[in-house]
XYZ file of C-alpha atoms in Angstrom:
686
model
C -40.386 6.438 -27.214
C -37.592 8.961 -25.971
C -33.848 8.103 -25.542
C -30.622 9.605 -25.014
C -27.508 9.536 -27.416
C -25.080 6.401 -26.164
C -21.369 5.525 -26.608
C -22.164 3.384 -29.895
C -23.715 6.778 -31.609
C -20.631 8.573 -30.633
C -18.133 6.245 -29.644
C -17.922 4.054 -32.872
C -15.782 5.504 -35.406
C -16.470 3.948 -38.940
C -15.395 5.939 -42.055
C -18.898 7.465 -42.391
C -18.994 8.948 -38.734
C -20.852 7.807 -35.586
C -24.125 6.490 -36.941
C -24.819 2.962 -35.426
C -28.515 3.816 -34.315
C -29.014 7.220 -36.064
C -30.794 5.359 -38.755
C -33.646 4.465 -36.073
C -33.608 7.185 -33.752
C -33.401 10.920 -34.397
C -32.373 13.238 -31.660
C -32.258 17.023 -31.287
C -28.948 18.758 -31.805
C -27.769 22.263 -30.482
C -25.315 22.632 -33.343
C -21.582 21.807 -33.523
C -20.113 20.448 -30.448
C -19.235 23.214 -28.272
C -19.504 25.386 -31.381
C -16.457 23.741 -32.948
C -17.195 23.527 -36.620
C -16.265 20.385 -37.960
C -17.077 18.179 -35.455
C -20.300 15.959 -35.970
C -23.165 17.889 -34.722
C -25.436 14.950 -33.724
C -22.904 14.730 -30.596
C -24.457 17.799 -29.203
C -27.657 15.993 -28.792
C -29.644 16.773 -25.507
C -32.878 18.053 -24.671
C -35.742 18.685 -22.207
C -39.436 18.076 -22.202
C -42.381 18.345 -19.819
C -44.750 15.632 -19.466
C -47.244 16.120 -16.511
C -45.714 16.867 -13.051
C -42.157 15.360 -14.232
C -39.526 17.492 -16.438
C -37.615 15.025 -18.597
C -34.073 15.913 -19.342
C -31.957 13.915 -21.956
C -28.069 14.171 -21.876
C -25.029 13.228 -23.769
C -22.556 12.342 -21.012
C -20.432 10.026 -23.165
C -17.329 12.009 -22.870
C -15.723 10.993 -26.298
C -14.466 13.386 -28.847
C -17.799 13.247 -30.614
C -19.777 14.289 -27.615
C -19.966 17.522 -25.758
C -17.264 18.635 -23.250
C -18.006 17.808 -19.405
C -16.400 20.859 -17.925
C -18.525 23.342 -15.896
C -18.598 25.975 -18.473
C -19.389 23.747 -21.664
C -22.656 24.311 -23.346
C -24.248 21.148 -22.192
C -23.538 21.986 -18.650
C -24.449 25.389 -18.699
C -27.865 24.277 -20.314
C -28.612 21.775 -17.794
C -28.136 23.945 -14.748
C -30.752 26.401 -16.338
C -33.085 23.636 -17.205
C -32.863 22.254 -13.524
C -33.011 25.846 -11.976
C -36.013 26.959 -14.030
C -38.089 23.544 -13.828
C -41.303 24.204 -11.947
C -42.432 20.327 -11.997
C -42.626 18.325 -9.164
C -40.057 15.667 -10.326
C -36.988 16.167 -12.644
C -36.250 12.893 -14.667
C -32.816 12.644 -16.196
C -31.852 10.161 -18.780
C -28.476 9.542 -19.818
C -26.528 6.436 -21.398
C -23.545 6.965 -19.080
C -23.854 6.697 -15.136
C -22.541 9.286 -12.563
C -22.559 7.020 -9.669
C -22.301 3.227 -10.376
C -20.734 0.128 -8.832
C -20.921 -1.500 -12.159
C -18.215 -2.170 -14.905
C -18.121 1.511 -16.420
C -18.451 3.114 -12.906
C -14.745 2.907 -12.429
C -14.410 5.797 -15.296
C -16.815 8.099 -14.222
C -14.592 10.552 -12.545
C -15.325 13.150 -14.703
C -19.174 12.875 -14.284
C -18.633 13.267 -10.453
C -16.829 16.280 -10.951
C -19.128 17.828 -13.543
C -22.420 16.602 -13.495
C -22.811 15.648 -9.710
C -22.214 19.201 -8.282
C -25.114 20.478 -10.475
C -27.506 17.820 -9.427
C -26.583 18.004 -5.729
C -26.747 21.817 -5.674
C -30.457 21.748 -6.938
C -31.510 18.850 -4.870
C -30.323 20.728 -1.718
C -32.584 23.731 -3.069
C -35.573 21.368 -2.978
C -35.635 19.896 -6.371
C -36.466 16.130 -6.554
C -34.056 14.466 -9.012
C -34.014 10.836 -10.397
C -31.321 10.183 -12.808
C -31.698 7.031 -14.996
C -28.955 5.574 -17.018
C -27.402 2.296 -18.688
C -24.105 1.252 -20.082
C -23.061 -1.009 -17.028
C -25.250 -3.983 -17.814
C -26.389 -4.326 -14.493
C -29.300 -3.001 -12.446
C -28.796 -0.656 -9.570
C -30.240 1.817 -7.135
C -28.182 4.473 -5.688
C -28.559 7.433 -3.713
C -26.278 10.375 -2.683
C -26.847 14.032 -1.625
C -30.320 14.141 -2.419
C -30.277 12.449 -5.913
C -31.287 8.939 -6.914
C -29.380 7.167 -9.408
C -30.987 4.237 -11.123
C -29.984 1.850 -13.740
C -33.631 0.363 -14.315
C -33.226 -2.356 -17.142
C -30.609 -4.572 -18.684
C -31.274 -6.318 -22.004
C -27.402 -7.617 -22.789
C -25.920 -10.776 -23.810
C -22.618 -9.789 -21.698
C -24.146 -9.162 -18.050
C -21.279 -7.520 -16.219
C -20.106 -7.866 -12.506
C -19.589 -5.085 -9.952
C -16.224 -3.579 -10.364
C -16.231 -0.180 -8.948
C -15.734 0.097 -5.170
C -15.735 3.840 -4.654
C -19.372 4.116 -5.092
C -20.436 1.055 -2.764
C -21.658 3.359 0.409
C -24.321 4.863 -2.071
C -25.644 1.375 -3.567
C -29.181 0.518 -1.957
C -29.354 -2.650 -4.241
C -27.265 -4.119 -7.218
C -28.306 -7.082 -9.455
C -26.678 -8.825 -12.553
C -29.528 -9.763 -14.539
C -31.575 -9.097 -17.548
C -34.815 -7.061 -16.900
C -36.825 -4.032 -16.883
C -38.803 -1.478 -14.729
C -41.926 0.343 -14.867
C -42.231 3.914 -13.441
C -45.560 5.262 -12.106
C -46.013 8.924 -11.195
C -49.008 9.280 -8.693
C -52.045 11.400 -9.694
C -51.046 14.043 -7.347
C -47.422 13.940 -8.264
C -46.535 13.288 -4.877
C -44.783 10.001 -5.107
C -43.161 7.802 -8.031
C -43.080 3.966 -7.739
C -40.727 2.027 -9.654
C -41.244 -1.783 -9.966
C -38.424 -3.804 -11.246
C -38.687 -7.351 -12.900
C -36.276 -9.907 -14.418
C -36.712 -11.149 -18.016
C -39.405 -13.603 -17.027
C -41.441 -10.980 -15.442
C -40.835 -11.659 -11.888
C -40.732 -8.749 -9.579
C -37.207 -8.550 -7.616
C -37.343 -4.814 -6.456
C -39.474 -1.846 -5.859
C -39.230 1.379 -4.640
C -41.643 4.560 -3.702
C -40.009 7.614 -4.086
C -41.456 10.575 -2.403
C -40.772 14.109 -1.983
C -40.750 14.223 1.739
C -38.676 11.124 2.894
C -35.116 11.392 4.215
C -32.554 8.702 3.161
C -31.174 6.144 5.710
C -27.428 6.376 6.194
C -25.626 3.652 5.029
C -22.220 1.891 5.898
C -20.110 -0.532 4.193
C -16.902 -2.491 5.134
C -14.056 -2.884 2.965
C -12.077 -4.626 5.742
C -12.314 -7.405 6.585
C -13.386 -8.770 3.277
C -12.773 -12.597 3.858
C -9.250 -12.400 2.303
C -6.003 -12.790 4.432
C -7.847 -11.509 7.495
C -5.603 -13.411 9.885
C -4.120 -11.299 12.466
C -1.944 -11.338 15.717
C -1.438 -7.941 16.624
C -3.274 -4.872 14.884
C -6.229 -5.100 12.301
C -7.104 -2.238 10.472
C -10.996 -2.083 9.948
C -11.859 -0.031 6.898
C -15.251 1.218 5.696
C -17.127 4.058 3.570
C -20.397 5.105 4.603
C -23.084 7.626 3.404
C -24.922 10.055 5.923
C -26.965 12.798 4.438
C -27.054 14.708 7.861
C -22.875 14.816 7.922
C -23.338 14.748 11.630
C -23.908 10.857 12.291
C -21.723 8.435 14.427
C -20.421 5.142 13.769
C -19.994 2.271 16.571
C -17.788 -0.658 15.886
C -18.384 -3.922 17.389
C -17.018 -7.752 17.491
C -18.668 -10.888 18.133
C -18.030 -14.670 18.197
C -21.565 -15.476 17.411
C -22.623 -12.519 15.173
C -25.199 -11.556 17.978
C -23.825 -10.603 21.052
C -21.424 -7.673 20.426
C -18.761 -6.151 22.417
C -17.712 -2.683 21.566
C -14.219 -1.851 19.760
C -14.921 1.885 19.173
C -17.732 4.482 19.484
C -18.678 7.735 18.255
C -16.438 7.726 15.188
C -17.498 10.515 12.525
C -19.372 9.815 9.599
C -17.084 12.443 7.558
C -14.728 10.389 5.727
C -12.424 13.104 5.401
C -11.977 12.843 9.020
C -11.671 8.864 9.574
C -12.386 5.893 7.409
C -10.589 3.274 9.192
C -9.723 2.015 13.024
C -6.820 0.089 13.885
C -8.136 -2.710 16.257
C -5.456 -4.055 18.593
C -6.324 -7.789 19.284
C -2.995 -8.914 20.657
C -4.326 -9.780 24.221
C -7.919 -10.574 23.060
C -9.277 -13.707 24.596
C -10.275 -16.368 23.311
C -8.503 -16.347 19.933
C -10.922 -17.475 17.222
C -12.844 -15.952 14.281
C -14.790 -12.888 14.993
C -17.643 -11.291 13.274
C -17.304 -7.528 12.707
C -20.126 -5.310 12.496
C -21.116 -1.537 12.676
C -23.972 0.536 13.760
C -24.421 4.146 11.928
C -26.762 6.682 13.744
C -27.771 9.828 12.036
C -29.583 10.960 15.118
C -32.804 11.090 13.108
C -33.836 7.778 11.660
C -33.365 4.337 13.414
C -29.789 3.315 13.483
C -28.274 0.911 10.667
C -26.574 -2.209 11.665
C -24.091 -3.390 8.958
C -21.632 -6.597 8.943
C -18.423 -6.786 7.283
C -18.367 -9.257 4.449
C -15.468 -11.520 6.082
C -14.572 -12.395 9.577
C -11.252 -11.804 11.263
C -9.331 -14.760 12.588
C -7.503 -13.531 15.893
C -4.781 -16.040 16.510
C -1.800 -16.114 19.137
C 1.277 -14.751 18.581
C 4.078 -17.729 18.649
C 6.813 -15.763 16.657
C 9.771 -14.706 19.085
C 11.989 -11.691 18.049
C 15.279 -12.376 16.149
C 18.062 -13.171 18.502
C 20.713 -10.553 19.523
C 23.238 -9.677 16.847
C 27.023 -8.687 17.238
C 27.482 -10.483 20.365
C 30.886 -10.134 21.506
C 32.914 -10.003 24.564
C 36.239 -9.259 26.214
C 38.138 -9.850 29.885
C 39.612 -7.124 31.729
C 40.238 -5.758 35.484
C 38.832 -9.032 36.537
C 35.616 -9.228 34.706
C 34.190 -10.077 31.653
C 32.198 -7.433 29.473
C 29.685 -8.420 26.943
C 28.272 -6.344 24.146
C 25.598 -7.057 21.665
C 22.398 -5.513 19.551
C 18.914 -5.805 20.283
C 16.391 -6.181 17.402
C 15.197 -2.524 17.843
C 17.068 -1.155 14.742
C 15.483 -0.511 11.359
C 16.439 -3.061 8.843
C 16.069 -3.039 4.980
C 13.898 -5.420 3.111
C 13.168 -5.883 -0.336
C 10.527 -7.877 -2.936
C 12.463 -8.413 -6.275
C 9.732 -7.744 -8.819
C 11.919 -8.814 -11.800
C 15.635 -8.447 -12.764
C 14.895 -10.322 -16.170
C 17.845 -12.727 -15.959
C 15.604 -15.688 -16.692
C 13.542 -14.014 -19.344
C 10.843 -11.438 -19.917
C 8.083 -13.722 -19.778
C 6.207 -12.108 -16.722
C 5.586 -9.136 -18.709
C 2.909 -8.945 -21.482
C 3.162 -5.912 -24.198
C -0.482 -4.374 -24.287
C -1.507 -1.640 -26.835
C -4.159 0.899 -26.041
C -7.169 -0.207 -28.047
C -5.963 0.468 -31.591
C -3.892 3.662 -30.875
C -0.369 1.924 -30.923
C 1.603 -1.161 -31.743
C 4.675 -2.349 -30.019
C 6.602 -5.494 -28.943
C 9.032 -6.502 -25.805
C 12.216 -7.911 -26.156
C 15.170 -9.048 -23.857
C 18.216 -6.561 -24.492
C 21.581 -5.906 -22.686
C 20.860 -4.376 -19.036
C 22.479 -2.187 -16.766
C 26.149 -3.281 -15.795
C 25.714 -6.489 -17.963
C 22.856 -9.130 -17.451
C 19.634 -8.753 -19.029
C 16.802 -5.870 -19.530
C 13.369 -5.381 -20.815
C 13.210 -3.406 -23.920
C 9.661 -1.822 -24.680
C 9.322 -0.761 -28.423
C 6.514 1.408 -29.069
C 4.971 2.654 -32.126
C 2.295 5.430 -31.439
C -0.299 5.652 -34.341
C -2.710 8.528 -33.278
C -2.049 11.474 -30.818
C -2.500 10.370 -27.155
C -1.946 6.707 -28.022
C 0.122 4.456 -25.775
C 1.894 1.298 -25.378
C 2.611 -0.575 -21.873
C 4.663 -3.593 -20.429
C 2.211 -5.045 -17.955
C 2.996 -7.267 -15.024
C -0.122 -8.923 -13.461
C 0.008 -10.996 -10.652
C -2.256 -13.968 -10.325
C -3.372 -12.546 -6.803
C -3.093 -9.068 -5.351
C 0.355 -8.901 -3.472
C 0.679 -7.048 -0.085
C 3.828 -4.881 -0.425
C 3.076 -2.638 2.614
C 6.543 -2.996 4.059
C 8.233 -1.929 0.596
C 6.603 1.053 -0.448
C 9.753 2.349 -2.660
C 9.870 1.217 -6.173
C 13.391 1.157 -7.700
C 14.645 0.226 -11.118
C 17.037 1.262 -13.702
C 15.907 2.919 -17.014
C 17.298 3.979 -20.008
C 15.448 6.484 -22.339
C 15.333 6.904 -26.326
C 16.168 10.806 -26.553
C 12.565 11.735 -27.037
C 10.640 14.262 -25.292
C 8.190 11.632 -23.937
C 7.579 10.601 -20.367
C 7.311 7.260 -18.811
C 3.992 6.497 -17.146
C 3.920 4.185 -14.189
C 0.817 2.676 -13.115
C -0.040 0.497 -10.240
C -3.454 -1.161 -10.009
C -5.187 -2.751 -6.954
C -7.412 -5.432 -6.473
C -9.074 -4.345 -3.324
C -11.642 -7.182 -3.137
C -9.445 -10.031 -4.478
C -11.882 -10.670 -7.374
C -9.253 -10.753 -9.938
C -10.352 -7.138 -11.316
C -8.045 -4.044 -10.703
C -10.007 -1.483 -8.674
C -8.005 1.497 -7.810
C -5.510 3.005 -10.387
C -2.624 5.250 -9.297
C 0.082 6.697 -11.333
C 3.430 8.723 -11.770
C 4.609 10.404 -14.967
C 7.515 12.217 -13.564
C 10.279 10.379 -15.421
C 11.318 11.791 -18.853
C 12.868 9.615 -21.417
C 15.383 12.261 -23.158
C 18.634 10.732 -21.570
C 19.840 7.810 -23.335
C 21.967 6.980 -20.189
C 21.158 4.477 -17.620
C 19.593 6.155 -14.712
C 18.508 4.724 -11.296
C 15.182 5.861 -9.946
C 13.495 5.549 -6.529
C 9.671 6.603 -6.386
C 7.494 6.154 -3.267
C 4.602 4.608 -4.753
C 2.424 5.968 -1.703
C 2.754 9.306 -3.623
C 1.594 8.185 -7.005
C -1.747 10.001 -8.001
C -5.381 9.208 -8.674
C -6.328 9.614 -12.405
C -8.889 12.398 -13.244
C -11.153 10.084 -15.154
C -10.930 6.933 -13.056
C -12.649 6.951 -9.716
C -10.760 5.343 -6.835
C -12.266 3.804 -3.784
C -9.346 4.836 -1.659
C -8.108 8.532 -0.761
C -4.433 7.641 -0.913
C -2.393 4.820 -2.320
C -1.555 2.110 0.211
C 0.884 -0.572 -1.258
C -1.549 -3.283 -0.215
C -3.344 -5.431 -2.607
C -1.127 -4.620 -5.641
C -2.352 -6.432 -8.752
C -0.767 -4.902 -11.372
C 2.428 -2.976 -12.404
C 2.627 -1.029 -15.613
C 5.395 0.697 -17.673
C 3.299 2.840 -20.227
C 4.881 4.957 -23.028
C 2.097 7.637 -23.935
C 2.534 10.208 -26.567
C 0.791 13.444 -27.444
C 2.219 12.855 -30.975
C 2.629 9.907 -33.629
C 6.299 8.367 -33.147
C 8.235 5.420 -32.659
C 10.996 4.515 -30.015
C 12.017 2.446 -26.973
C 12.703 2.356 -23.484
C 14.857 -0.173 -21.331
C 14.173 -1.242 -17.919
C 16.260 -3.235 -15.681
C 16.298 -4.650 -11.939
C 12.731 -3.641 -10.758
C 12.599 -4.129 -6.802
C 10.341 -2.811 -4.147
C 12.266 -1.744 -1.109
C 11.640 -0.377 2.448
C 12.501 -0.581 6.158
C 10.840 -2.389 8.967
C 11.514 -2.898 12.585
C 12.601 -6.654 12.903
C 10.382 -7.015 16.349
C 7.977 -4.108 17.195
C 6.923 -6.419 20.291
C 10.466 -6.781 21.553
C 10.341 -6.635 25.323
C 13.849 -7.521 26.429
C 17.098 -9.681 26.322
C 18.099 -12.443 28.660
C 21.869 -13.367 28.909
C 22.537 -16.768 30.526
C 25.779 -18.258 31.543
C 27.199 -21.866 32.238
C 30.498 -23.455 32.791
C 30.519 -26.510 30.926
C 28.608 -25.581 27.571
C 26.688 -23.123 25.937
C 23.024 -22.512 27.240
C 20.567 -24.358 24.899
C 17.727 -22.219 25.769
C 16.495 -19.372 27.899
C 15.917 -21.515 30.949
C 19.101 -23.634 30.580
C 21.874 -21.908 32.791
C 22.196 -18.757 35.111
C 20.564 -15.426 34.391
C 23.079 -12.899 34.879
C 21.288 -10.107 32.912
C 17.784 -9.191 31.979
C 16.851 -5.967 30.464
C 17.048 -3.900 27.431
C 20.536 -2.540 27.542
C 23.077 -3.802 25.086
C 26.198 -4.201 27.174
C 26.758 -6.074 30.558
C 29.744 -6.541 32.774
C 29.965 -9.851 34.673
C 32.174 -9.427 37.873
C 31.003 -12.504 39.493
C 33.693 -14.682 37.886
C 36.667 -17.013 39.145
C 39.794 -17.190 37.583
C 40.820 -20.237 35.811
C 37.201 -20.818 34.925
C 35.631 -21.145 31.321
C 32.403 -19.414 31.211
C 29.935 -19.816 28.070
C 27.399 -16.855 27.395
C 24.290 -17.035 25.321
C 21.618 -14.264 24.692
C 17.968 -14.735 24.202
C 15.321 -11.996 23.392
C 11.743 -12.055 24.292
C 8.433 -10.295 23.343
C 5.575 -9.280 25.628
C 3.994 -12.684 25.397
C 7.295 -14.239 26.666
C 8.143 -15.840 23.156
C 11.999 -16.504 23.306
C 14.266 -16.513 20.601
C 16.204 -20.075 20.388
C 19.991 -20.508 20.760
C 21.858 -18.573 17.877
C 25.611 -19.389 17.604
C 26.008 -15.879 16.515
C 24.506 -14.749 19.884
C 27.016 -16.655 22.157
C 30.516 -16.014 23.222
C 32.932 -17.968 25.548
C 36.185 -17.053 27.328
C 38.642 -19.029 29.566
C 38.811 -16.318 32.639
C 42.109 -15.436 34.009
C 43.241 -12.307 35.915
C 44.205 -10.493 33.055
C 45.279 -7.305 34.536
C 47.621 -8.071 37.352
C 47.596 -4.831 39.878
C 50.411 -6.550 42.142
C 52.874 -5.711 39.685
C 52.044 -2.521 37.978
C 55.506 -2.160 36.147
C 55.260 -5.432 34.490
C 53.348 -4.076 31.416
C 52.771 -0.282 30.825
C 51.068 1.372 27.443
C 51.124 5.029 26.837
C 49.938 7.284 25.521
C 46.193 6.214 25.879
C 44.210 7.051 23.934
C 46.902 7.005 21.261
C 46.844 8.766 17.685
C 49.857 7.105 15.996
C 52.808 5.929 18.350
C 52.113 3.638 21.179
C 55.140 3.038 23.708
C 54.709 -0.326 25.257
C 56.975 -0.921 28.325
C 56.939 -4.375 29.875
C 59.134 -6.719 32.187
C 59.745 -10.322 31.750
C 60.414 -11.891 34.950
C 60.240 -15.716 34.735
C 62.649 -17.953 32.754
C 59.518 -18.640 30.284
C 59.890 -16.724 27.101
C 56.848 -14.122 26.517
C 55.094 -12.768 23.556
C 53.394 -9.324 23.053
C 50.334 -9.380 20.865
C 47.728 -6.889 19.975
C 44.094 -8.000 19.771
C 40.482 -6.289 18.687
C 37.658 -6.061 20.899
C 36.451 -9.605 20.061
C 39.666 -11.145 20.934
C 41.046 -11.780 17.526
C 44.695 -11.309 17.174
C 45.529 -8.617 14.938
C 49.459 -8.751 15.173
C 52.263 -10.155 16.724
C 54.490 -7.118 18.204
C 57.140 -9.452 19.811
C 57.777 -12.869 20.460
C 60.241 -15.338 22.457
C 61.441 -12.745 24.977
C 63.699 -13.825 27.787
C 64.069 -12.148 31.400
C 64.519 -8.621 30.883
C 62.889 -5.092 30.630
C 61.484 -3.971 27.277
C 60.350 -0.696 25.378
C 58.728 -0.754 22.022
C 57.411 2.051 19.898
C 54.575 0.505 18.229
C 53.180 2.456 14.934
C 49.412 2.351 14.875
C 49.178 3.187 11.041
C 46.660 1.127 9.422
C 44.508 0.394 12.485
C 40.909 1.783 12.566
C 39.993 4.021 15.528
C 38.685 1.829 18.248
C 39.102 -0.304 21.602
C 42.422 -2.882 21.371
C 44.185 -4.908 23.926
C 48.000 -5.187 24.218
C 48.740 -8.564 25.866
C 51.855 -10.107 27.137
C 51.549 -13.669 27.683
C 53.896 -16.192 29.287
C 53.360 -19.872 29.763
C 51.306 -19.360 32.955
C 50.379 -15.684 32.902
C 48.508 -13.298 30.836
C 48.880 -9.509 31.169
C 46.512 -7.309 29.532
C 46.146 -3.525 28.802
C 43.277 -1.748 27.200
C 44.041 0.813 24.708
C 41.865 3.380 22.761
C 43.096 4.014 19.146
C 41.677 7.621 18.013
C 42.536 8.486 14.545
């Protein structure tokens, strides 16, 4: 019986050192760990042996302080490289408690093995070595394959069988089972094949595989979207996948189907190189009929039979019945025998936000979480920035690199794609420590964090309140935690954590206030145009109720087809490419009783100069009837700003009007009598 050192040999830390199973098993030692005296030499336990056509190599990849380092120049990695290089056996079996590739529970923390162990294995596999890597640790059965190396977890004997957690390695997984069981390995007499038969705890076979020294692995394809969660779409759906192609020259075709059989092409000849592409934006706005569509792909490496793979969920394509927002800033004025209307179409970026917590109703959404037994702490409510409440994180780090966290965990992963900027106020404690922000994503909506992203740029040295704004799309991947995605996308956010890590023992506190995610969006990406309707008895009720006087994408219109003495009612309605129209909005309407405002027959009745004006405006006017007149200043919306003169009898007048206090813009000087209005447009330019 042979074995490999596990995490309970090196990870447990009772007073007499890591000994959990050493009373029952002995293991070879290469001296003190990486030559450092004082570290238990039993952790440097790895060895190799030859058995028939197989070289067996046992490794310690636990990665804890009582185990060898995992960098490429460490004693164990150099030894491993030499052992494989010099092996002349037909097969190389490597056993290790810890996996390199795994979709199981511990696979999410295997990033360091992927950067240290995997390159060694893949290098030698490319040079003709036939390697099978056996491991445990994840409490599940699995067979994976990547770059010439098979990774097997052949048996489980545990009371707590675990589920799949790590999505990053899904494209390499050939089979995964959550059950107790065991496997037998049989090497053929000529050493050309290895047969593995896997059985459950009752002895029933559930999987078998024949490893050969000549067979090439089939390509594989795994869809991460659609996954059966929130996959209803009106416009564009992003299909996402991971894949494995040993040739690195394969192509992927994507299809959709109502019946899962008769597919219609979505896209073709997509590269299997994930560094080039791992998603496709499918435009479904005009797809008919609407309904639930299966998505599948065919991956073809040009050598083997193409492999067909379906996504886990269907896409529900529904009709877009949402109209663009109505026009804003709808105003008008009358001059020169025409009415001029102005408005803004919904084509400008608008600010949006998702309030995470302002702590005004308490701090109950956050939980204080120490990392293992490395720290203690507490959360409490404290005075916030500019009055109100804040969250106070008290921490007590007990050992170097301990940490304490304030964690907000959502019941269901949230989509914050439109608000990628994390803003909040914080106040440090004068220490040299940094605040670590962690965003965790639940990609498959199973209630477990998959991808972890962090930022550690905020220092706690200042005891003044500071406002920060961080783009969470720029958060980084942890070196020791494997993520499925190459970059952070603010979708499926499961948890937000405020962490105080410390390289030294110490205590302190940090205050957090007004946490909000912000962003900007176009309110109507599908905006097509604006219609202006007119009536003379009331406002148009909808886009068909009245005379269409304008249809287009401009933001101004001059209506010259008007009759003095008539009251005109205008309303604006926006629409998209599917002819969804906005409803009547009082803010998108304007009315006016039109009269001939500027009377060319009496050019001397009202004069205004200079125009444009900077400070003083001279107003000359003549009152020619017995009705007394008034002179007023109005803005572009018709709102009266000031009465310049009132109750003026027949006569000629001149007033020097001071524009101090007026903002730059367009104004109207109006002279009003009982039966006539005279108007002059003037531009104030400060």
